Amino acid sequence: QVQLVESGGDLVQAGGSLRLSCAASGSILTISNMGWSRQAPGKQRELVAAITTVGSTNYAESVKGRFTISRDNGKNTVYLQMSTLKPEDTAVYYCYLNIWGMTYWGNGTLVTVSS
């Protein structure tokens, strides 16, 4: 199976910055589309940012201009650089990987933004 390990979640003040990392390993033969979703308590999971195998990116309107997704294909790792954080960004952030019609998820990392 595919294993995704996230890191970087922390408690930060509003206006601060944080970088999340997600390393993929396991039965992966090719690079894959990857990205980040988040889920706040009592709310549905929402897509935050996505990046294709060739580096094309998409962002949720709520984070556009503040978050940047990037990847290192050699390490099969995806990053999420978050800046100008707001309390409404507080959520568990999940890394995902899409390959062969399947979606794999990490266990999540908690980001808490205090006001």
Tab-separated table of C-alpha atoms in Angstrom:
chain	number	residue	atom	x	y	z
A	1	GLN	CA	0.000	0.000	0.000
A	2	VAL	CA	0.846	3.675	-0.167
A	3	GLN	CA	1.961	5.410	3.003
A	4	LEU	CA	1.687	9.162	3.484
A	5	VAL	CA	3.334	10.836	6.461
A	6	GLU	CA	2.523	14.462	7.233
A	7	SER	CA	4.488	16.764	9.482
A	8	GLY	CA	4.678	20.426	10.424
A	9	GLY	CA	1.363	21.072	12.154
A	10	ASP	CA	1.604	23.424	15.108
A	11	LEU	CA	-0.008	26.186	17.128
A	12	VAL	CA	0.618	29.619	15.613
A	13	GLN	CA	-0.719	33.127	16.070
A	14	ALA	CA	-2.832	34.853	13.459
A	15	GLY	CA	-0.616	36.368	10.791
A	16	GLY	CA	2.071	33.749	11.263
A	17	SER	CA	3.469	31.186	8.859
A	18	LEU	CA	3.837	27.431	8.802
A	19	ARG	CA	5.067	24.811	6.349
A	20	LEU	CA	3.556	21.355	6.103
A	21	SER	CA	5.321	18.398	4.525
A	22	CYS	CA	4.030	15.077	3.242
A	23	ALA	CA	6.279	12.231	2.175
A	24	ALA	CA	4.872	9.357	0.132
A	25	SER	CA	6.314	5.863	0.162
A	26	GLY	CA	5.323	2.285	-0.569
A	27	SER	CA	4.107	0.677	-3.781
A	28	ILE	CA	4.470	3.751	-5.978
A	29	LEU	CA	5.941	3.212	-9.431
A	30	THR	CA	5.351	6.668	-10.889
A	31	ILE	CA	4.909	10.210	-9.652
A	32	SER	CA	1.328	11.067	-8.790
A	33	ASN	CA	-1.039	13.978	-8.408
A	34	MET	CA	-0.900	15.127	-4.796
A	35	GLY	CA	-2.404	17.789	-2.612
A	36	TRP	CA	-3.871	18.923	0.674
A	37	SER	CA	-7.351	18.987	2.152
A	38	ARG	CA	-8.494	20.180	5.558
A	39	GLN	CA	-11.341	19.535	7.932
A	40	ALA	CA	-12.474	21.794	10.741
A	41	PRO	CA	-14.593	20.432	13.611
A	42	GLY	CA	-18.199	19.918	12.530
A	43	LYS	CA	-17.485	20.740	8.901
A	44	GLN	CA	-16.893	18.758	5.733
A	45	ARG	CA	-13.434	18.168	4.397
A	46	GLU	CA	-12.482	20.693	1.737
A	47	LEU	CA	-9.772	20.790	-0.883
A	48	VAL	CA	-7.112	23.371	-0.109
A	49	ALA	CA	-4.480	22.927	-2.796
A	50	ALA	CA	-3.524	20.446	-5.488
A	51	ILE	CA	-0.504	19.915	-7.691
A	52	THR	CA	-0.200	17.688	-10.748
A	53	THR	CA	2.691	15.507	-11.838
A	54	VAL	CA	3.963	18.333	-14.042
A	55	GLY	CA	3.586	21.067	-11.439
A	56	SER	CA	0.264	22.706	-12.314
A	57	THR	CA	-1.478	24.018	-9.189
A	58	ASN	CA	-4.977	24.854	-8.001
A	59	TYR	CA	-6.091	26.548	-4.794
A	60	ALA	CA	-9.258	27.137	-2.872
A	61	GLU	CA	-10.342	30.758	-3.135
A	62	SER	CA	-10.057	31.164	0.628
A	63	VAL	CA	-6.306	30.462	0.596
A	64	LYS	CA	-5.279	31.832	-2.787
A	65	GLY	CA	-2.423	34.284	-2.421
A	66	ARG	CA	-1.570	33.035	1.070
A	67	PHE	CA	-0.757	29.344	0.569
A	68	THR	CA	1.706	27.814	-1.871
A	69	ILE	CA	1.879	24.142	-2.787
A	70	SER	CA	5.044	22.634	-4.222
A	71	ARG	CA	6.596	19.217	-4.745
A	72	ASP	CA	9.893	17.424	-4.974
A	73	ASN	CA	9.431	14.568	-7.429
A	74	GLY	CA	12.741	12.969	-6.514
A	75	LYS	CA	11.581	12.627	-2.914
A	76	ASN	CA	7.906	12.118	-3.801
A	77	THR	CA	7.127	14.818	-1.273
A	78	VAL	CA	4.602	17.640	-1.342
A	79	TYR	CA	4.753	20.828	0.713
A	80	LEU	CA	2.246	23.445	1.755
A	81	GLN	CA	3.685	26.821	2.684
A	82	MET	CA	1.077	28.760	4.637
A	83	SER	CA	1.398	32.480	5.300
A	84	THR	CA	-0.802	35.175	6.817
A	85	LEU	CA	-2.658	32.502	8.726
A	86	LYS	CA	-6.138	33.246	10.017
A	87	PRO	CA	-8.137	31.633	12.839
A	88	GLU	CA	-10.472	30.167	10.215
A	89	ASP	CA	-7.522	28.180	8.854
A	90	THR	CA	-7.625	26.057	12.003
A	91	ALA	CA	-8.206	22.453	10.952
A	92	VAL	CA	-6.691	19.043	10.573
A	93	TYR	CA	-4.775	19.070	7.312
A	94	TYR	CA	-4.633	15.864	5.291
A	95	CYS	CA	-2.240	15.007	2.518
A	96	TYR	CA	-3.568	12.940	-0.376
A	97	LEU	CA	-2.219	11.107	-3.381
A	98	ASN	CA	-4.157	10.057	-6.488
A	99	ILE	CA	-2.938	7.141	-8.560
A	100	TRP	CA	-4.590	4.440	-10.680
A	101	GLY	CA	-8.040	5.800	-9.879
A	102	MET	CA	-7.457	5.528	-6.124
A	103	THR	CA	-7.045	8.185	-3.468
A	104	TYR	CA	-4.766	7.624	-0.489
A	105	TRP	CA	-4.778	9.758	2.633
A	106	GLY	CA	-2.385	10.500	5.434
A	107	ASN	CA	-3.476	10.579	9.054
A	108	GLY	CA	-3.503	14.361	9.200
A	109	THR	CA	-1.637	17.048	11.075
A	110	LEU	CA	-3.313	19.651	13.263
A	111	VAL	CA	-2.915	23.344	12.552
A	112	THR	CA	-4.279	25.709	15.187
A	113	VAL	CA	-4.285	29.452	14.586
A	114	SER	CA	-4.954	31.570	17.652
A	115	SER	CA	-6.481	35.034	17.541
